[in-house]
Short mmCIF file of C-alpha atoms in Angstrom, two decimals:
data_model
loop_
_atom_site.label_atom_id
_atom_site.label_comp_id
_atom_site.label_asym_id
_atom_site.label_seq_id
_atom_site.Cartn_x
_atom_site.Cartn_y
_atom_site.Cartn_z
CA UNK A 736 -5.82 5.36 -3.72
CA UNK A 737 -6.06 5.41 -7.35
CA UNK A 738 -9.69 5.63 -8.90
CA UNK A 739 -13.00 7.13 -7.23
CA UNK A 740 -14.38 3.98 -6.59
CA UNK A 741 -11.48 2.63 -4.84
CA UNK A 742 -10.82 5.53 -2.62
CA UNK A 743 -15.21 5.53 -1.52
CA UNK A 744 -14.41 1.93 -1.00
CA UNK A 745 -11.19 2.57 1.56
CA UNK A 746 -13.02 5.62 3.02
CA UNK A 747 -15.70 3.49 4.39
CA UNK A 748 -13.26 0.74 5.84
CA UNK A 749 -11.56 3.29 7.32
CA UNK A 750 -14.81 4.76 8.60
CA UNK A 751 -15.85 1.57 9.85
CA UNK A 752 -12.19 0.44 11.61
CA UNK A 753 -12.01 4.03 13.41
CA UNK A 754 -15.72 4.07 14.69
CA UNK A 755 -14.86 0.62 16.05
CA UNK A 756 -12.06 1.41 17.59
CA UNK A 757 -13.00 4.55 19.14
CA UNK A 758 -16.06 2.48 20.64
CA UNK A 759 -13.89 -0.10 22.12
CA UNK A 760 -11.38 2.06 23.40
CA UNK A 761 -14.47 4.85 25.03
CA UNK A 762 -15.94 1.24 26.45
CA UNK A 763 -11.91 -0.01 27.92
CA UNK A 764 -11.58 3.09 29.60
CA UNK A 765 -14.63 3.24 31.34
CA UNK A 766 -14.08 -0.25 32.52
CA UNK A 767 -10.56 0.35 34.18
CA UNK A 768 -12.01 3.39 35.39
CA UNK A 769 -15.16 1.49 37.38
CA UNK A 770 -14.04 -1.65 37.41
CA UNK A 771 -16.83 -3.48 35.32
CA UNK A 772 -13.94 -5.35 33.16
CA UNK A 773 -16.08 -6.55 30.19
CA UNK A 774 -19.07 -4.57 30.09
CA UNK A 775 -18.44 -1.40 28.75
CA UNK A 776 -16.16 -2.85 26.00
CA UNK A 777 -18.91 -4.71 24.33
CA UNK A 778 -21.44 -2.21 25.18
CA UNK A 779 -18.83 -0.10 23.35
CA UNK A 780 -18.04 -2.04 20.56
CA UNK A 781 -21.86 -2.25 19.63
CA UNK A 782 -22.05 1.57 19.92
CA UNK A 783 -19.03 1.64 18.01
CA UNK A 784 -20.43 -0.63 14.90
CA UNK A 785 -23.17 1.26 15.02
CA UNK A 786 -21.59 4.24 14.39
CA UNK A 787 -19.38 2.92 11.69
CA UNK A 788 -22.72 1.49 10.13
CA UNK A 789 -24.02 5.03 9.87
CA UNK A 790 -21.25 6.72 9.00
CA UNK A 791 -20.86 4.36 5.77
CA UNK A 792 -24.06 4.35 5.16
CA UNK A 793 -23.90 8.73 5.48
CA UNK A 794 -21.64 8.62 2.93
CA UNK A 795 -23.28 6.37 0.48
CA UNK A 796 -26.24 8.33 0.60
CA UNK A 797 -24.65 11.79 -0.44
CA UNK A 798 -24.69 12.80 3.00
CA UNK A 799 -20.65 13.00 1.83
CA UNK A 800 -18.74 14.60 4.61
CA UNK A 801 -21.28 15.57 6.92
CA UNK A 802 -20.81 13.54 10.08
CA UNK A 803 -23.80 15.06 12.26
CA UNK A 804 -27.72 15.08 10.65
CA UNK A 805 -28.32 17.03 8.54
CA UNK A 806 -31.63 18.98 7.90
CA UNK A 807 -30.79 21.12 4.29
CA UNK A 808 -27.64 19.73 2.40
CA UNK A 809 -27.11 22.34 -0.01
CA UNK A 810 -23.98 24.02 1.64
CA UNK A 811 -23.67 27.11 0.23
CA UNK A 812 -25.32 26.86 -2.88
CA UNK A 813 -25.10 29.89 -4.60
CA UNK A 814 -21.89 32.01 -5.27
CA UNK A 815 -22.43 35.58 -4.16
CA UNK A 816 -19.96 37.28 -4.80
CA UNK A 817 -18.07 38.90 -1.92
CA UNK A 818 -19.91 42.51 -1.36
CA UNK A 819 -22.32 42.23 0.92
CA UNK A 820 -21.51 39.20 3.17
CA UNK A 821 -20.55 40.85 6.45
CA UNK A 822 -23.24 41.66 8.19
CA UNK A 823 -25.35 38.87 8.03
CA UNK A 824 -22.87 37.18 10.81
CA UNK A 825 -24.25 39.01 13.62
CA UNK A 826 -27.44 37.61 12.95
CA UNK A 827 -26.46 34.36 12.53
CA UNK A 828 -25.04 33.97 16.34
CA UNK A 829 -28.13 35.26 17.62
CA UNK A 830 -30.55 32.32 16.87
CA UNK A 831 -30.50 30.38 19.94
CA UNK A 832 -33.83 30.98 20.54
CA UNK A 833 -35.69 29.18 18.15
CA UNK A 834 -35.95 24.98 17.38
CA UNK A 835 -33.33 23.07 17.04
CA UNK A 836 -33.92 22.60 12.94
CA UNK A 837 -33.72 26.73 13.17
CA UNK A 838 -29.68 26.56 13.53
CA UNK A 839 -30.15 26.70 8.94
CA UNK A 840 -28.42 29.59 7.32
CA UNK A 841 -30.36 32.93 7.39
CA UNK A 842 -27.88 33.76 4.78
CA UNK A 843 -29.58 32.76 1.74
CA UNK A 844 -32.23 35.54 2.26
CA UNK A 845 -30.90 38.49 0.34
CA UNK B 1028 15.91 -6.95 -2.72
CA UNK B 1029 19.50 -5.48 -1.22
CA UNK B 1030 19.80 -4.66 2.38
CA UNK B 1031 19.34 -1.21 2.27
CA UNK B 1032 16.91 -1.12 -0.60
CA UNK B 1033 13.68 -1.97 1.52
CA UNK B 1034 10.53 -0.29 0.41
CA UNK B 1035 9.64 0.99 3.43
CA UNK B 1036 13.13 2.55 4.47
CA UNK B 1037 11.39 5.73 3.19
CA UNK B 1038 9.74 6.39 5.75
CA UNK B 1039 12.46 5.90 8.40
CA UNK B 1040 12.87 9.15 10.59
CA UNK B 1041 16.27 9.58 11.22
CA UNK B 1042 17.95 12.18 13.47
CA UNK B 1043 20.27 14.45 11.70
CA UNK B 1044 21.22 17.17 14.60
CA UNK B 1045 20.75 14.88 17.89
CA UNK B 1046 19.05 16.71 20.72
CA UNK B 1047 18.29 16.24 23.98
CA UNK B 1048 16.44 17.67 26.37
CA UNK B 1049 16.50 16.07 29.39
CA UNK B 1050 15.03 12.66 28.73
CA UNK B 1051 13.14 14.07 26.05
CA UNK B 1052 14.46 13.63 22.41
CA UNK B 1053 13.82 16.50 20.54
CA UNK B 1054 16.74 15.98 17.44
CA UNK B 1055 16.33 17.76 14.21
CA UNK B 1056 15.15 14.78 11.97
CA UNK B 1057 14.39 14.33 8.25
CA UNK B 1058 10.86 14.68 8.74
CA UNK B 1059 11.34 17.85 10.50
CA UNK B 1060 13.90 19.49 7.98
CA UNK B 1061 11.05 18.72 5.60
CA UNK B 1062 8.27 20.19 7.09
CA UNK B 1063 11.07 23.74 7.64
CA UNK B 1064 11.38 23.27 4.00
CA UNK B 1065 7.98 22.70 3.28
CA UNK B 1066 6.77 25.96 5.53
CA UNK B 1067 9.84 27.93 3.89
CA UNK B 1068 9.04 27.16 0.00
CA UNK B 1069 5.41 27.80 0.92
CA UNK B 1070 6.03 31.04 2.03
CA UNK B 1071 8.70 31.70 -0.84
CA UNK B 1072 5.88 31.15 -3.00
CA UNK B 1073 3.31 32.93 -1.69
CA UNK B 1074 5.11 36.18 -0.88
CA UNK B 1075 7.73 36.66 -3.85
CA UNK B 1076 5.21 35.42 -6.15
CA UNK B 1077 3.47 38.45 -5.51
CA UNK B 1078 6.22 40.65 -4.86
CA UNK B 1079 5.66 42.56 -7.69
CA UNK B 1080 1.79 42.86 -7.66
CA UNK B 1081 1.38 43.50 -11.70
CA UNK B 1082 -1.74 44.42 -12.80
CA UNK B 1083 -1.46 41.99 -15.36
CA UNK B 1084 0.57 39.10 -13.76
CA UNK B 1085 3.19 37.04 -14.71
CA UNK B 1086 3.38 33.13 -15.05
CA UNK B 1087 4.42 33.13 -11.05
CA UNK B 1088 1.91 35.60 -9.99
CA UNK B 1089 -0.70 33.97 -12.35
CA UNK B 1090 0.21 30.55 -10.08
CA UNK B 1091 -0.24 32.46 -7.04
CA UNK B 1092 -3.55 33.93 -7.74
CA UNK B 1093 -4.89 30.59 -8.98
CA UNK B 1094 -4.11 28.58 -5.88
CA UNK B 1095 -5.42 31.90 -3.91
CA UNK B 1096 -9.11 31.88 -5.82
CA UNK B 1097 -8.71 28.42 -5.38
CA UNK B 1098 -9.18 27.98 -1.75
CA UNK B 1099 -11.19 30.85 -1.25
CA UNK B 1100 -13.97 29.65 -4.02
CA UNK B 1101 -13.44 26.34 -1.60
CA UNK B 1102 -14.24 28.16 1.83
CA UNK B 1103 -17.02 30.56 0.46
CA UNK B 1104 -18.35 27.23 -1.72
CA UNK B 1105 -18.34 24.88 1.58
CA UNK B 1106 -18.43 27.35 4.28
CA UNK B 1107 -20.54 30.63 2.75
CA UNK B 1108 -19.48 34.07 3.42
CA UNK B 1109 -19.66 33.47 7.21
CA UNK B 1110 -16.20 31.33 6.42
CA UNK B 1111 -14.25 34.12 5.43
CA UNK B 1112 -11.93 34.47 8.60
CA UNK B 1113 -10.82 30.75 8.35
CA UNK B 1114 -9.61 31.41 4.57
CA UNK B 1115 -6.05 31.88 6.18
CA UNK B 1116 -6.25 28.69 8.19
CA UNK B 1117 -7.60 26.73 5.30
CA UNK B 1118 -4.79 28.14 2.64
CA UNK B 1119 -1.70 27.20 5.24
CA UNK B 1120 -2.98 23.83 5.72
CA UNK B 1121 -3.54 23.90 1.64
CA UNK B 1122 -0.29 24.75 1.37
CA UNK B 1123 1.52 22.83 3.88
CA UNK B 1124 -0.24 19.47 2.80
CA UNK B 1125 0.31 20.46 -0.78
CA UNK B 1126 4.48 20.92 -0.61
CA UNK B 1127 4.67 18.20 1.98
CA UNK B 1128 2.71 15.51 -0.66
CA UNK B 1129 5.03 17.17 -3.35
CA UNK B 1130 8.42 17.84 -1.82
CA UNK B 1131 7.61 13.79 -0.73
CA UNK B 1132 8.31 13.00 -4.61
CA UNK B 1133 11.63 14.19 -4.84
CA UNK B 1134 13.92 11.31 -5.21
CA UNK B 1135 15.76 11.15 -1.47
CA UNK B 1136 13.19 13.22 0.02
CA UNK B 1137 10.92 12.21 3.18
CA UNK B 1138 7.19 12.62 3.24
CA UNK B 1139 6.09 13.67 6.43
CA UNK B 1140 2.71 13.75 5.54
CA UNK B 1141 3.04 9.48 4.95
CA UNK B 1142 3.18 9.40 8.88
CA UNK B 1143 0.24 8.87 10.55
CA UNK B 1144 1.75 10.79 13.75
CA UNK B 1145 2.35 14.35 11.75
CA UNK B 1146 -1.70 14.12 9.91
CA UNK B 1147 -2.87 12.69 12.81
CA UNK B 1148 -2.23 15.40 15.24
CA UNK B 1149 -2.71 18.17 12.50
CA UNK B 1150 -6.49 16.51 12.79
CA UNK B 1151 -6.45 16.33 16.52
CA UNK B 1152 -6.05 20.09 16.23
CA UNK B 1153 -8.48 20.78 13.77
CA UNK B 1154 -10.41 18.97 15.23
CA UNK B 1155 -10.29 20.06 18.76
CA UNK B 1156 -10.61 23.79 17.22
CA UNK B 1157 -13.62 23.48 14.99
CA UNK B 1158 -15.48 21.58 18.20
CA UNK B 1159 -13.89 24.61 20.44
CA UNK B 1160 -15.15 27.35 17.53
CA UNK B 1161 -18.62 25.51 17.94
CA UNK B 1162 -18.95 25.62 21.73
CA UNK B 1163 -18.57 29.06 21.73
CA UNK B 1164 -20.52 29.85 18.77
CA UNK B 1165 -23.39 27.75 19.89
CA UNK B 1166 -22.89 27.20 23.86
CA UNK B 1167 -25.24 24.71 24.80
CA UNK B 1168 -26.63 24.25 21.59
CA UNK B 1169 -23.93 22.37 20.31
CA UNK B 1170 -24.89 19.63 22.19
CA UNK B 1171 -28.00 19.22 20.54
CA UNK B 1172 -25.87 18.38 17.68
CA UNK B 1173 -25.46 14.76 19.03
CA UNK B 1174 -29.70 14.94 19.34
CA UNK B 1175 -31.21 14.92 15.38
CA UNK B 1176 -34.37 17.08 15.81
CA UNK B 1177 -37.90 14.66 15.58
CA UNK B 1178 -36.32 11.50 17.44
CA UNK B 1179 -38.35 10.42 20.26
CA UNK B 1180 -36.21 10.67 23.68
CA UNK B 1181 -36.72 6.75 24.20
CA UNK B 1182 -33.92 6.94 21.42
CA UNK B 1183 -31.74 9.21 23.08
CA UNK B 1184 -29.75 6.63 25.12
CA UNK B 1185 -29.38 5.03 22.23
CA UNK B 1186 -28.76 7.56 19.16
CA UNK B 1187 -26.51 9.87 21.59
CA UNK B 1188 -23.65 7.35 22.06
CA UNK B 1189 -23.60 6.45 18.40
CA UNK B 1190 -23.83 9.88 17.06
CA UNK B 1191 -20.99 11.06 19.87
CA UNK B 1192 -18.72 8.12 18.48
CA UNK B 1193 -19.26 9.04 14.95
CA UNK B 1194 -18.42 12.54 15.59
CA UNK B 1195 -15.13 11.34 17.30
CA UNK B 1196 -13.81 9.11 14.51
CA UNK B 1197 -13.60 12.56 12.51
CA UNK B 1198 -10.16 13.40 13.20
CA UNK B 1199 -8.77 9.68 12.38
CA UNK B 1200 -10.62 9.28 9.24
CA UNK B 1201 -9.42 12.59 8.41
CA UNK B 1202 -5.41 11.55 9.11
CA UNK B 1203 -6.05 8.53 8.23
CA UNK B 1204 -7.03 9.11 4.66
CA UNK B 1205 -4.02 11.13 4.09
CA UNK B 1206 -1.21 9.00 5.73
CA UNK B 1207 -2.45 6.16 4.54
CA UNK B 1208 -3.09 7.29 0.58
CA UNK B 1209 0.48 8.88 0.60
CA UNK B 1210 2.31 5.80 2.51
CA UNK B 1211 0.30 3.02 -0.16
CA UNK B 1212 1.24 5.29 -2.97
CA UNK B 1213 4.95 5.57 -1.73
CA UNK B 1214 5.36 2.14 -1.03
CA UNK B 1215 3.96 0.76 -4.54
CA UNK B 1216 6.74 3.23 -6.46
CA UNK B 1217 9.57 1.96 -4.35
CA UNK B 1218 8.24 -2.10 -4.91
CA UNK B 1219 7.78 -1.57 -8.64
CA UNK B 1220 11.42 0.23 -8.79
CA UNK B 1221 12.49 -2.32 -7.27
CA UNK B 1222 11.28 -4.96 -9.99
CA UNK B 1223 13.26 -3.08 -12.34
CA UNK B 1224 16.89 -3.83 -11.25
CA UNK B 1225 15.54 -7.46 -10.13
CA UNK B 1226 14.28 -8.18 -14.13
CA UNK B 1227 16.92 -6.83 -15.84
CA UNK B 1228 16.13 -6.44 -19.45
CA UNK B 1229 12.36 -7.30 -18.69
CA UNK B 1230 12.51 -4.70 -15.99
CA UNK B 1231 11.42 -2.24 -18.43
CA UNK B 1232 8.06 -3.05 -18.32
CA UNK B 1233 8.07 -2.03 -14.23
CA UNK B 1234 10.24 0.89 -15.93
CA UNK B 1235 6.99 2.25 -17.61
CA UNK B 1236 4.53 1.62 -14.65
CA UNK B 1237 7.04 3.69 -12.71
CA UNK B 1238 6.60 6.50 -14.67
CA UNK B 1239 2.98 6.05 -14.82
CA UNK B 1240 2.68 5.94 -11.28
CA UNK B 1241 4.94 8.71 -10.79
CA UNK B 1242 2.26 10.64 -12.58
CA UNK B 1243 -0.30 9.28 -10.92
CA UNK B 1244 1.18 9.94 -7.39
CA UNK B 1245 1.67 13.63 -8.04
CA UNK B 1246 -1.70 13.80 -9.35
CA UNK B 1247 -2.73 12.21 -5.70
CA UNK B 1248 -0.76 14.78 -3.73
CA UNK B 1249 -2.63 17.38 -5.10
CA UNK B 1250 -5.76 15.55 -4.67
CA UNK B 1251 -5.35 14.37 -1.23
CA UNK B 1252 -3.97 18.16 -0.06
CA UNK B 1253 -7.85 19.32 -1.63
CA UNK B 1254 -9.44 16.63 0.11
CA UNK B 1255 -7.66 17.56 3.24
CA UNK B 1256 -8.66 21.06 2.84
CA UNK B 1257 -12.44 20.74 1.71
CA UNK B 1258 -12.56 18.31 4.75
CA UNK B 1259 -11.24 21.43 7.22
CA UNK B 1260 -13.85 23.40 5.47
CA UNK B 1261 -16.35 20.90 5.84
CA UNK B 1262 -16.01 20.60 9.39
CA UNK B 1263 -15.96 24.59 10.10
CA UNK B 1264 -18.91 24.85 8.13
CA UNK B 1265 -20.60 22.55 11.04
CA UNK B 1266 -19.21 23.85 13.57
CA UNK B 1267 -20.40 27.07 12.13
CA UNK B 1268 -23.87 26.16 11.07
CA UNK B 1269 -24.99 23.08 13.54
CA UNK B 1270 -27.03 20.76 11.21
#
């Protein structure tokens, strides 16, 4: 709480603690469910560091809230106002066809 | 520190119509009776504020609108035009946040938003949602999500685990941040009130943090209902647009 600083600073703890966590716990459960007690778990909690790692390391970069990559980072840059927005979300579920950096915004072309 | 008077007694949950059902206890507590009220002065708001629907509003209306081009400057800001049908999903939770942060300041009153139980599973949902929303937006395309475009496959083992886990610790960072900001902020008041009866005469120098930090907390349930909300957004706007 209190200033900006402070709350980036307990954001990326908490970041760090959670990724961990979820890591060991993904890793525990596999290993009651197969049976390969310590395994998992530390395969987990390496997976699980690394993950925290990025995360932080996401949001000290500007990457802010984005959790997955991401190719463009402007989201929605420019305001248009509301008019002529609703047709363009047809288009937008079609693109399954093209590469996987092709999932950006056909929005912005007006 | 009396019996009675400890910090953290705030945040007890206490039953106030006992229910049962079965072995299941389902009582009316505190925390519930504040999230009715919460829900109910929301809605109070909302609709009687613009009950009237002036051309030229009044101070109540004025309120209204301003919390309503608010949010939706929010989704179409994070989100683009695409986010328009989530603008009603993103004002409740807005809203709800917002009077359960405030409606925690009232002397007496219980903020359910300080337990980690009520934001987590508000997450859990939006969470479960937004991945739900991108499935069927993107079928199997969402999974490529968890597979940055360029990396070589020998990294897939590797990269796939770590992105999956980072895209699971979402919904706790998200609950986290709240519960955790509202509990600290909670706690420190009651502490620092608590100086004041112990100092006696000195204890007005606690006196005047108290009322700084009474400022200060309000000023943090506002912010941490926003941050809440753009988060929401944030995560739609993935879901929506993959990458």
């Amino acid at each position: 709480m209190g200033g900006s600083a402070m709350g980036m600073a307990m954001r990326m703890g908490v970041e760090i603690v959670a990724a961990l966590g979820i890591g060991f716990f993904m890793g525990w459960a596999l290993d009651e469910w197969l049976g390969t007690r310590p395994w998992f778990m530390l395969v987990g909690l390496v997976f699980g560091a690394g993950a925290g790692m990025l995360n932080v390391y996401r949001i000290a970069s500007g990457y802010s809230y984005h959790a997955g990559y991401s190719v463009d980072e402007e989201t929605g840059g420019d305001k248009d106002d509301d008019g002529e927005d609703q047709e363009d979300q047809k288009d937008d579920e079609r693109d399954q066809d093209d590469g996987v950096d092709g999932a950006s915004r056909p929005r912005n072309q007006e | 520190v009396a019996a009675g008077h400890n910090p953290l007694s705030q945040f007890e949950v206490k039953a106030w119509i006992p229910i049962r059902l079965g072995d299941l206890d389902v009582s009316f507590t505190n925390s519930a009776a504040f999230m009715v009220l919460a829900v109910s002065l929301a809605s109070l708001f909302l609709i009687a504020g613009v009950r009237r629907n002036a051309l030229v509003p009044g101070r109540w209306q004025s309120m209204v609108e301003l919390i309503y081009m608010f949010v939706a400057n929010l989704v179409r800001d994070t989100i683009g035009p695409e986010g328009r049908p989530y603008f009603p999903l993103v004002l409740t939770i807005f809203m709800f946040v917002l009077f359960g942060n405030l409606l925690g300041m009232i002397p007496y009153g219980f903020t359910f938003t300080s337990h980690i139980i009520v934001t987590f599973f508000m997450a859990i949902m939006i969470f479960l949602g937004v991945t739900v929303l991108a499935i069927i937006k993107h079928r199997m395309h969402f999974f490529t999500f968890f597979m940055p475009p360029g990396v070589p496959m020998i990294m897939a083992p590797l990269l796939v685990p770590i992105e999956i886990i980072s895209y699971l610790t979402r919904p706790i960072s998200l609950s986290v941040r709240l519960a955790a900001n509202m509990m600290a902020g909670h706690t420190l008041l009651k502490v620092f009130a608590g100086f004041v009866v112990l100092l006696g005469l000195a204890g007005v120098v606690p006196l005047v943090f108290v009322v700084l930090l009474t400022g200060l907390e309000i000023a943090i349930a506002g912010l941490q209902a926003f941050v809440f909300t753009i988060l929401t957004c944030m995560y739609i706007n993935d879901a929506l647009h993959l990458h």
